[in-house]
PDB file of C-alpha atoms and ligand atoms in Angstrom:
ATOM      1  CA  MET A 291     -29.885  24.863  18.624  1.00  0.00           C
ATOM      2  CA  ARG A 292     -26.200  24.900  18.468  1.00  0.00           C
ATOM      3  CA  PHE A 293     -26.060  22.077  21.263  1.00  0.00           C
ATOM      4  CA  LEU A 294     -28.424  20.019  19.058  1.00  0.00           C
ATOM      5  CA  PHE A 295     -26.141  20.434  16.119  1.00  0.00           C
ATOM      6  CA  ILE A 296     -23.249  19.292  18.084  1.00  0.00           C
ATOM      7  CA  ILE A 297     -25.154  16.300  19.397  1.00  0.00           C
ATOM      8  CA  LEU A 298     -26.149  15.315  15.903  1.00  0.00           C
ATOM      9  CA  PHE A 299     -22.582  15.708  14.691  1.00  0.00           C
ATOM     10  CA  PHE A 300     -21.381  13.505  17.442  1.00  0.00           C
ATOM     11  CA  PHE A 301     -23.922  10.710  16.354  1.00  0.00           C
ATOM     12  CA  GLN A 302     -22.823  11.088  12.957  1.00  0.00           C
ATOM     13  CA  ILE A 303     -19.290  10.397  13.815  1.00  0.00           C
ATOM     14  CA  LEU A 304     -20.292   7.300  15.822  1.00  0.00           C
ATOM     15  CA  HIS A 305     -22.328   6.061  13.016  1.00  0.00           C
ATOM     16  CA  LEU A 306     -19.375   6.367  10.503  1.00  0.00           C
ATOM     17  CA  LYS A 307     -17.117   4.710  12.942  1.00  0.00           C
ATOM     18  CA  ALA A 308     -19.629   1.834  13.160  1.00  0.00           C
ATOM     19  CA  GLN A 309     -19.731   1.614   9.399  1.00  0.00           C
ATOM     20  CA  VAL A 310     -15.947   1.237   9.289  1.00  0.00           C
ATOM     21  CA  GLU A 311     -15.810  -1.308  12.037  1.00  0.00           C
ATOM     22  CA  HIS A 312     -18.376  -3.542  10.365  1.00  0.00           C
ATOM     23  CA  ASN A 313     -16.578  -3.600   7.041  1.00  0.00           C
ATOM     24  CA  ASP A 314     -13.380  -5.422   8.116  1.00  0.00           C
ATOM     25  CA  ILE A 315     -11.290  -6.826   5.395  1.00  0.00           C
ATOM     26  CA  ARG A 316     -11.818  -8.069   1.854  1.00  0.00           C
ATOM     27  CA  PHE A 317      -9.883 -10.773   0.140  1.00  0.00           C
ATOM     28  CA  THR A 318      -9.559 -11.113  -3.691  1.00  0.00           C
ATOM     29  CA  HIS A 319      -7.545 -13.880  -5.511  1.00  0.00           C
ATOM     30  CA  LEU A 320      -5.175 -12.174  -8.003  1.00  0.00           C
ATOM     31  CA  THR A 321      -3.586 -15.067  -9.771  1.00  0.00           C
ATOM     32  CA  GLY A 322      -1.795 -18.284  -8.879  1.00  0.00           C
ATOM     33  CA  ASP A 323      -0.468 -17.881  -5.214  1.00  0.00           C
ATOM     34  CA  PHE A 324      -1.093 -14.051  -5.197  1.00  0.00           C
ATOM     35  CA  TYR A 325      -3.916 -12.505  -3.162  1.00  0.00           C
ATOM     36  CA  ILE A 326      -5.035  -8.987  -2.608  1.00  0.00           C
ATOM     37  CA  TYR A 327      -6.411  -7.886   0.862  1.00  0.00           C
ATOM     38  CA  THR A 328      -8.297  -4.607   1.264  1.00  0.00           C
ATOM     39  CA  THR A 329      -8.925  -2.886   4.486  1.00  0.00           C
ATOM     40  CA  PHE A 330     -10.791   0.490   5.072  1.00  0.00           C
ATOM     41  CA  ASN A 331     -10.256   3.681   6.910  1.00  0.00           C
ATOM     42  CA  LEU A 332     -11.780   7.269   7.126  1.00  0.00           C
ATOM     43  CA  TYR A 333     -10.080   9.977   5.180  1.00  0.00           C
ATOM     44  CA  LYS A 334     -11.646  13.364   5.353  1.00  0.00           C
ATOM     45  CA  GLY A 335     -14.901  11.730   6.545  1.00  0.00           C
ATOM     46  CA  GLU A 336     -14.978   9.361   3.651  1.00  0.00           C
ATOM     47  CA  LYS A 337     -14.504   5.667   3.842  1.00  0.00           C
ATOM     48  CA  ILE A 338     -11.441   4.807   1.700  1.00  0.00           C
ATOM     49  CA  PRO A 339     -10.186   1.408   0.771  1.00  0.00           C
ATOM     50  CA  ALA A 340      -6.467   0.521   0.880  1.00  0.00           C
ATOM     51  CA  ASN A 341      -5.062  -2.470  -1.122  1.00  0.00           C
ATOM     52  CA  GLY A 342      -2.277  -4.771   0.168  1.00  0.00           C
ATOM     53  CA  MET A 343      -1.048  -8.069  -1.193  1.00  0.00           C
ATOM     54  CA  TYR A 344       0.249 -11.384   0.060  1.00  0.00           C
ATOM     55  CA  LEU A 345       2.145 -14.225  -1.723  1.00  0.00           C
ATOM     56  CA  VAL A 346       1.800 -17.836  -0.499  1.00  0.00           C
ATOM     57  CA  THR A 347       5.029 -19.790  -0.852  1.00  0.00           C
ATOM     58  CA  GLY A 348       6.324 -23.201   0.374  1.00  0.00           C
ATOM     59  CA  GLU A 349       8.356 -21.267   2.925  1.00  0.00           C
ATOM     60  CA  GLY A 350       5.477 -19.254   4.297  1.00  0.00           C
ATOM     61  CA  VAL A 351       3.582 -16.163   3.386  1.00  0.00           C
ATOM     62  CA  VAL A 352       5.151 -12.773   2.350  1.00  0.00           C
ATOM     63  CA  LEU A 353       3.031  -9.778   3.185  1.00  0.00           C
ATOM     64  CA  PHE A 354       3.300  -6.646   1.120  1.00  0.00           C
ATOM     65  CA  ASP A 355       2.175  -3.586   3.352  1.00  0.00           C
ATOM     66  CA  THR A 356       0.139  -3.821   6.483  1.00  0.00           C
ATOM     67  CA  PRO A 357      -3.626  -3.142   7.035  1.00  0.00           C
ATOM     68  CA  TRP A 358      -4.574   0.475   7.131  1.00  0.00           C
ATOM     69  CA  ASP A 359      -7.289  -0.369   9.634  1.00  0.00           C
ATOM     70  CA  THR A 360      -5.380  -1.091  12.865  1.00  0.00           C
ATOM     71  CA  SER A 361      -8.077  -3.390  14.173  1.00  0.00           C
ATOM     72  CA  GLN A 362      -7.173  -5.851  11.183  1.00  0.00           C
ATOM     73  CA  PHE A 363      -3.525  -6.663  12.028  1.00  0.00           C
ATOM     74  CA  GLN A 364      -4.292  -9.950  13.839  1.00  0.00           C
ATOM     75  CA  PRO A 365      -7.525 -10.845  11.818  1.00  0.00           C
ATOM     76  CA  LEU A 366      -5.372 -10.657   8.588  1.00  0.00           C
ATOM     77  CA  LEU A 367      -2.775 -13.181  10.157  1.00  0.00           C
ATOM     78  CA  ASP A 368      -5.697 -15.384  11.351  1.00  0.00           C
ATOM     79  CA  SER A 369      -7.360 -15.396   7.949  1.00  0.00           C
ATOM     80  CA  ILE A 370      -4.196 -16.207   6.090  1.00  0.00           C
ATOM     81  CA  GLN A 371      -3.558 -19.187   8.521  1.00  0.00           C
ATOM     82  CA  LEU A 372      -7.103 -20.344   8.134  1.00  0.00           C
ATOM     83  CA  ARG A 373      -7.177 -20.109   4.341  1.00  0.00           C
ATOM     84  CA  HIS A 374      -3.602 -21.487   3.531  1.00  0.00           C
ATOM     85  CA  ASN A 375      -2.517 -23.131   6.678  1.00  0.00           C
ATOM     86  CA  LYS A 376       0.663 -21.114   6.635  1.00  0.00           C
ATOM     87  CA  LYS A 377       2.303 -18.282   8.576  1.00  0.00           C
ATOM     88  CA  VAL A 378       3.307 -14.875   7.581  1.00  0.00           C
ATOM     89  CA  MET A 379       7.081 -14.896   7.540  1.00  0.00           C
ATOM     90  CA  ILE A 380       8.064 -11.651   5.978  1.00  0.00           C
ATOM     91  CA  CYS A 381       6.325  -8.168   5.761  1.00  0.00           C
ATOM     92  CA  ILE A 382       7.696  -5.424   3.509  1.00  0.00           C
ATOM     93  CA  ALA A 383       6.228  -1.870   3.662  1.00  0.00           C
ATOM     94  CA  THR A 384       6.525   0.324   0.550  1.00  0.00           C
ATOM     95  CA  HIS A 385       6.453   3.784   2.235  1.00  0.00           C
ATOM     96  CA  PHE A 386       6.215   5.446   5.605  1.00  0.00           C
ATOM     97  CA  HIS A 387       2.426   6.426   5.547  1.00  0.00           C
ATOM     98  CA  ASP A 388      -0.034   4.611   7.806  1.00  0.00           C
ATOM     99  CA  ASP A 389      -1.801   2.711   5.133  1.00  0.00           C
ATOM    100  CA  ARG A 390       1.364   0.914   4.417  1.00  0.00           C
ATOM    101  CA  SER A 391       3.298   0.752   7.615  1.00  0.00           C
ATOM    102  CA  ALA A 392       0.822   0.922  10.613  1.00  0.00           C
ATOM    103  CA  GLY A 393       1.173  -2.729  11.524  1.00  0.00           C
ATOM    104  CA  LEU A 394       5.064  -3.010  11.272  1.00  0.00           C
ATOM    105  CA  GLU A 395       5.791  -3.029  14.962  1.00  0.00           C
ATOM    106  CA  TYR A 396       2.747  -5.250  15.757  1.00  0.00           C
ATOM    107  CA  TYR A 397       4.049  -7.774  13.206  1.00  0.00           C
ATOM    108  CA  ARG A 398       7.523  -7.665  14.488  1.00  0.00           C
ATOM    109  CA  SER A 399       6.174  -8.550  17.889  1.00  0.00           C
ATOM    110  CA  LYS A 400       4.718 -11.626  16.235  1.00  0.00           C
ATOM    111  CA  ALA A 401       8.204 -12.689  15.050  1.00  0.00           C
ATOM    112  CA  ILE A 402       7.565 -11.714  11.469  1.00  0.00           C
ATOM    113  CA  LYS A 403      10.598 -10.248   9.609  1.00  0.00           C
ATOM    114  CA  THR A 404       9.624  -6.658   8.812  1.00  0.00           C
ATOM    115  CA  TYR A 405      11.335  -4.606   6.191  1.00  0.00           C
ATOM    116  CA  THR A 406      11.445  -1.103   4.713  1.00  0.00           C
ATOM    117  CA  SER A 407      13.973   0.871   2.819  1.00  0.00           C
ATOM    118  CA  LEU A 408      16.515   2.927   4.934  1.00  0.00           C
ATOM    119  CA  LEU A 409      14.850   6.125   3.404  1.00  0.00           C
ATOM    120  CA  THR A 410      11.445   5.093   4.705  1.00  0.00           C
ATOM    121  CA  ASP A 411      12.849   4.394   8.146  1.00  0.00           C
ATOM    122  CA  GLU A 412      14.385   7.950   8.225  1.00  0.00           C
ATOM    123  CA  LEU A 413      10.898   9.417   7.428  1.00  0.00           C
ATOM    124  CA  SER A 414       9.066   6.966   9.805  1.00  0.00           C
ATOM    125  CA  LYS A 415      11.412   8.076  12.582  1.00  0.00           C
ATOM    126  CA  LYS A 416      10.833  11.693  11.791  1.00  0.00           C
ATOM    127  CA  ASN A 417       7.117  11.424  11.552  1.00  0.00           C
ATOM    128  CA  ASN A 418       6.559   9.178  14.489  1.00  0.00           C
ATOM    129  CA  LYS A 419       5.374   6.261  12.318  1.00  0.00           C
ATOM    130  CA  LYS A 420       5.837   2.457  13.021  1.00  0.00           C
ATOM    131  CA  ARG A 421       9.326   1.102  11.984  1.00  0.00           C
ATOM    132  CA  ALA A 422      10.702  -2.220  10.636  1.00  0.00           C
ATOM    133  CA  GLU A 423      13.360  -4.418  12.065  1.00  0.00           C
ATOM    134  CA  PHE A 424      15.364  -4.710   8.893  1.00  0.00           C
ATOM    135  CA  LEU A 425      16.308  -1.965   6.511  1.00  0.00           C
ATOM    136  CA  LEU A 426      17.204  -2.172   2.781  1.00  0.00           C
ATOM    137  CA  THR A 427      19.950   0.095   1.704  1.00  0.00           C
ATOM    138  CA  LYS A 428      19.328  -0.503  -2.110  1.00  0.00           C
ATOM    139  CA  ASP A 429      17.087  -2.352  -4.523  1.00  0.00           C
ATOM    140  CA  THR A 430      17.017  -5.967  -3.292  1.00  0.00           C
ATOM    141  CA  VAL A 431      15.985  -9.257  -4.759  1.00  0.00           C
ATOM    142  CA  PHE A 432      14.252 -11.637  -2.341  1.00  0.00           C
ATOM    143  CA  HIS A 433      14.077 -15.439  -3.031  1.00  0.00           C
ATOM    144  CA  VAL A 434      11.413 -17.112  -1.021  1.00  0.00           C
ATOM    145  CA  GLY A 435      10.214 -20.647  -1.876  1.00  0.00           C
ATOM    146  CA  ASN A 436      10.072 -20.904  -5.563  1.00  0.00           C
ATOM    147  CA  TYR A 437       9.416 -17.153  -6.021  1.00  0.00           C
ATOM    148  CA  SER A 438      11.738 -14.154  -6.551  1.00  0.00           C
ATOM    149  CA  PHE A 439      10.840 -10.392  -6.565  1.00  0.00           C
ATOM    150  CA  GLU A 440      12.622  -7.195  -6.309  1.00  0.00           C
ATOM    151  CA  THR A 441      12.037  -4.118  -4.261  1.00  0.00           C
ATOM    152  CA  PHE A 442      12.635  -1.193  -6.685  1.00  0.00           C
ATOM    153  CA  TYR A 443      12.910   2.499  -5.956  1.00  0.00           C
ATOM    154  CA  PRO A 444      12.082   4.489  -9.104  1.00  0.00           C
ATOM    155  CA  GLY A 445      12.470   7.926  -7.569  1.00  0.00           C
ATOM    156  CA  PRO A 446      10.243  10.313  -5.695  1.00  0.00           C
ATOM    157  CA  GLY A 447       6.584  10.597  -6.377  1.00  0.00           C
ATOM    158  CA  HIS A 448       3.751  10.060  -3.989  1.00  0.00           C
ATOM    159  CA  THR A 449       6.359  10.307  -1.254  1.00  0.00           C
ATOM    160  CA  GLN A 450      10.093  10.686  -1.213  1.00  0.00           C
ATOM    161  CA  ASP A 451      10.545   7.048  -0.199  1.00  0.00           C
ATOM    162  CA  ASN A 452       7.938   5.125  -2.275  1.00  0.00           C
ATOM    163  CA  ILE A 453       9.181   1.703  -3.491  1.00  0.00           C
ATOM    164  CA  VAL A 454       7.376  -0.846  -5.623  1.00  0.00           C
ATOM    165  CA  ILE A 455       7.593  -4.615  -5.702  1.00  0.00           C
ATOM    166  CA  TRP A 456       8.427  -6.166  -9.173  1.00  0.00           C
ATOM    167  CA  PHE A 457       7.729  -9.820 -10.028  1.00  0.00           C
ATOM    168  CA  GLU A 458       9.677 -10.058 -13.207  1.00  0.00           C
ATOM    169  CA  LYS A 459       8.713 -13.700 -14.084  1.00  0.00           C
ATOM    170  CA  GLU A 460       4.976 -13.263 -13.205  1.00  0.00           C
ATOM    171  CA  LYS A 461       4.989  -9.680 -14.624  1.00  0.00           C
ATOM    172  CA  ILE A 462       3.154  -8.293 -11.543  1.00  0.00           C
ATOM    173  CA  LEU A 463       3.879  -4.858 -10.542  1.00  0.00           C
ATOM    174  CA  TYR A 464       2.894  -4.152  -6.940  1.00  0.00           C
ATOM    175  CA  GLY A 465       2.897  -0.362  -7.164  1.00  0.00           C
ATOM    176  CA  ALA A 466       0.918   0.701  -4.080  1.00  0.00           C
ATOM    177  CA  CYS A 467       0.258   4.435  -3.453  1.00  0.00           C
ATOM    178  CA  LEU A 468       2.740   5.593  -6.270  1.00  0.00           C
ATOM    179  CA  ILE A 469       0.186   4.327  -8.772  1.00  0.00           C
ATOM    180  CA  LYS A 470      -3.332   5.722  -8.934  1.00  0.00           C
ATOM    181  CA  SER A 471      -6.364   3.792 -10.258  1.00  0.00           C
ATOM    182  CA  ALA A 472      -7.361   4.324 -13.731  1.00  0.00           C
ATOM    183  CA  GLU A 473     -10.594   5.688 -12.295  1.00  0.00           C
ATOM    184  CA  ASP A 474      -8.917   8.264 -10.133  1.00  0.00           C
ATOM    185  CA  GLU A 475      -9.271  11.890 -11.194  1.00  0.00           C
ATOM    186  CA  ASP A 476      -6.281  13.256  -9.504  1.00  0.00           C
ATOM    187  CA  LEU A 477      -3.141  12.065  -7.782  1.00  0.00           C
ATOM    188  CA  GLY A 478      -4.731  12.106  -4.312  1.00  0.00           C
ATOM    189  CA  TYR A 479      -2.800  13.213  -1.340  1.00  0.00           C
ATOM    190  CA  LEU A 480       0.211  15.287  -2.337  1.00  0.00           C
ATOM    191  CA  GLY A 481       1.254  16.607   1.080  1.00  0.00           C
ATOM    192  CA  ASP A 482       4.500  14.608   1.016  1.00  0.00           C
ATOM    193  CA  ALA A 483       4.795  14.298  -2.764  1.00  0.00           C
ATOM    194  CA  ASP A 484       7.495  15.347  -5.207  1.00  0.00           C
ATOM    195  CA  THR A 485       5.278  17.104  -7.736  1.00  0.00           C
ATOM    196  CA  LYS A 486       8.152  18.035 -10.022  1.00  0.00           C
ATOM    197  CA  GLU A 487       9.715  14.468 -10.215  1.00  0.00           C
ATOM    198  CA  TYR A 488       6.510  12.398 -10.000  1.00  0.00           C
ATOM    199  CA  ALA A 489       6.249  12.057 -13.815  1.00  0.00           C
ATOM    200  CA  ASN A 490      10.006  11.182 -14.315  1.00  0.00           C
ATOM    201  CA  THR A 491       9.634   8.486 -11.685  1.00  0.00           C
ATOM    202  CA  ILE A 492       6.637   6.945 -13.293  1.00  0.00           C
ATOM    203  CA  HIS A 493       8.453   7.003 -16.648  1.00  0.00           C
ATOM    204  CA  LYS A 494      11.387   5.184 -15.088  1.00  0.00           C
ATOM    205  CA  LEU A 495       9.025   2.598 -13.782  1.00  0.00           C
ATOM    206  CA  GLN A 496       7.494   2.086 -17.218  1.00  0.00           C
ATOM    207  CA  GLN A 497      10.853   1.506 -18.663  1.00  0.00           C
ATOM    208  CA  LYS A 498      11.715  -1.067 -16.013  1.00  0.00           C
ATOM    209  CA  CYS A 499       8.499  -3.104 -16.117  1.00  0.00           C
ATOM    210  CA  GLY A 500       7.491  -2.765 -19.772  1.00  0.00           C
ATOM    211  CA  GLU A 501       3.883  -4.114 -19.903  1.00  0.00           C
ATOM    212  CA  PRO A 502       2.997  -5.840 -16.691  1.00  0.00           C
ATOM    213  CA  LYS A 503       0.123  -8.299 -16.505  1.00  0.00           C
ATOM    214  CA  TYR A 504      -1.114  -7.064 -13.191  1.00  0.00           C
ATOM    215  CA  ILE A 505      -0.628  -3.625 -11.729  1.00  0.00           C
ATOM    216  CA  ILE A 506      -1.772  -3.297  -8.040  1.00  0.00           C
ATOM    217  CA  VAL A 507      -2.606   0.292  -6.933  1.00  0.00           C
ATOM    218  CA  GLY A 508      -2.727   1.506  -3.449  1.00  0.00           C
ATOM    219  CA  HIS A 509      -6.429   2.510  -3.366  1.00  0.00           C
ATOM    220  CA  GLY A 510      -9.346   1.402  -5.385  1.00  0.00           C
ATOM    221  CA  ASP A 511      -9.755  -0.650  -8.595  1.00  0.00           C
ATOM    222  CA  TRP A 512      -6.637  -2.248 -10.033  1.00  0.00           C
ATOM    223  CA  THR A 513      -8.116  -4.311 -12.887  1.00  0.00           C
ATOM    224  CA  ASN A 514      -7.618  -1.714 -15.596  1.00  0.00           C
ATOM    225  CA  LEU A 515      -4.039  -1.801 -16.728  1.00  0.00           C
ATOM    226  CA  ARG A 516      -4.230   1.905 -17.845  1.00  0.00           C
ATOM    227  CA  SER A 517      -3.469   2.821 -14.314  1.00  0.00           C
ATOM    228  CA  LEU A 518       0.306   3.336 -14.908  1.00  0.00           C
ATOM    229  CA  GLU A 519      -0.068   5.389 -18.113  1.00  0.00           C
ATOM    230  CA  HIS A 520      -2.997   7.325 -16.452  1.00  0.00           C
ATOM    231  CA  THR A 521      -0.744   8.123 -13.516  1.00  0.00           C
ATOM    232  CA  TYR A 522       1.996   9.249 -15.893  1.00  0.00           C
ATOM    233  CA  GLU A 523      -0.446  11.560 -17.632  1.00  0.00           C
ATOM    234  CA  MET A 524      -1.659  13.155 -14.387  1.00  0.00           C
ATOM    235  CA  ALA A 525       1.934  13.675 -13.158  1.00  0.00           C
ATOM    236  CA  LYS A 526       2.909  15.393 -16.395  1.00  0.00           C
ATOM    237  CA  ALA A 527      -0.065  17.655 -16.192  1.00  0.00           C
ATOM    238  CA  LEU A 528       0.604  18.452 -12.500  1.00  0.00           C
ATOM    239  CA  ARG A 529       4.334  19.276 -13.523  1.00  0.00           C
ATOM    240  CA  LYS A 530       3.090  21.508 -16.305  1.00  0.00           C
ATOM    241  CA  LYS A 531       0.750  23.265 -13.869  1.00  0.00           C
ATOM    242  CA  ILE A 532       3.485  24.026 -11.378  1.00  0.00           C
ATOM    243  CA  GLY A 533       5.755  25.087 -14.266  1.00  0.00           C
ATOM    244  CA  GLY A 534       8.345  22.366 -13.687  1.00  0.00           C
TER     245      GLY A 534
HETATM  246 ZN1   ZN B 125      -1.910   5.376   0.213  1.00  0.00          ZN
END
């Protein structure tokens, strides 16, 4: 009986794996030259989507975060080449977790300029994660083609090192895992989080960005702009719960 159970369990795992492998990568046009790509991975036996973004410029494509699904590093590059006839030049990962950074070393090997913050690199090194070639020691403005954007560190929250990307002109806030979807019922994985500072960090971000036109969250639906305020409310509730 027990043996049968183990066999069944094994097939269930195979089945889940097959499901993930069939659901490669999803592209969504955000606005203008901005696109969202979504890959999938298993977390606690559940298939979870992870959002990344890319920007198409006259000087090539800028990739924000790498696919979570490690089988999609090259397919993402191929799809971008096919859709836009352009190469990815730059890749910036927003914190050290795999759903942001897993592809950094692969992309470096493809001559893409990879970036993280110095703090992210320290955590990546400590946690045996993939590392970038170039390290940002402070908030940095990039100019690529006709576009400008800023890497901004609002403080610790989802992780110690989470940065966001802010497009002031287009009012696009690429928040990644620091910001939860308006549909989310909790702040998700808090194993590396700063539960006391999370709310202050979100408040700082709100002051910096005012009312963005687009807010890209790390996982799930990004179309509801209440995501930022909703994250703030949840972070405040969490702080209260832990008595901070
Ligand atoms: Zn995440």
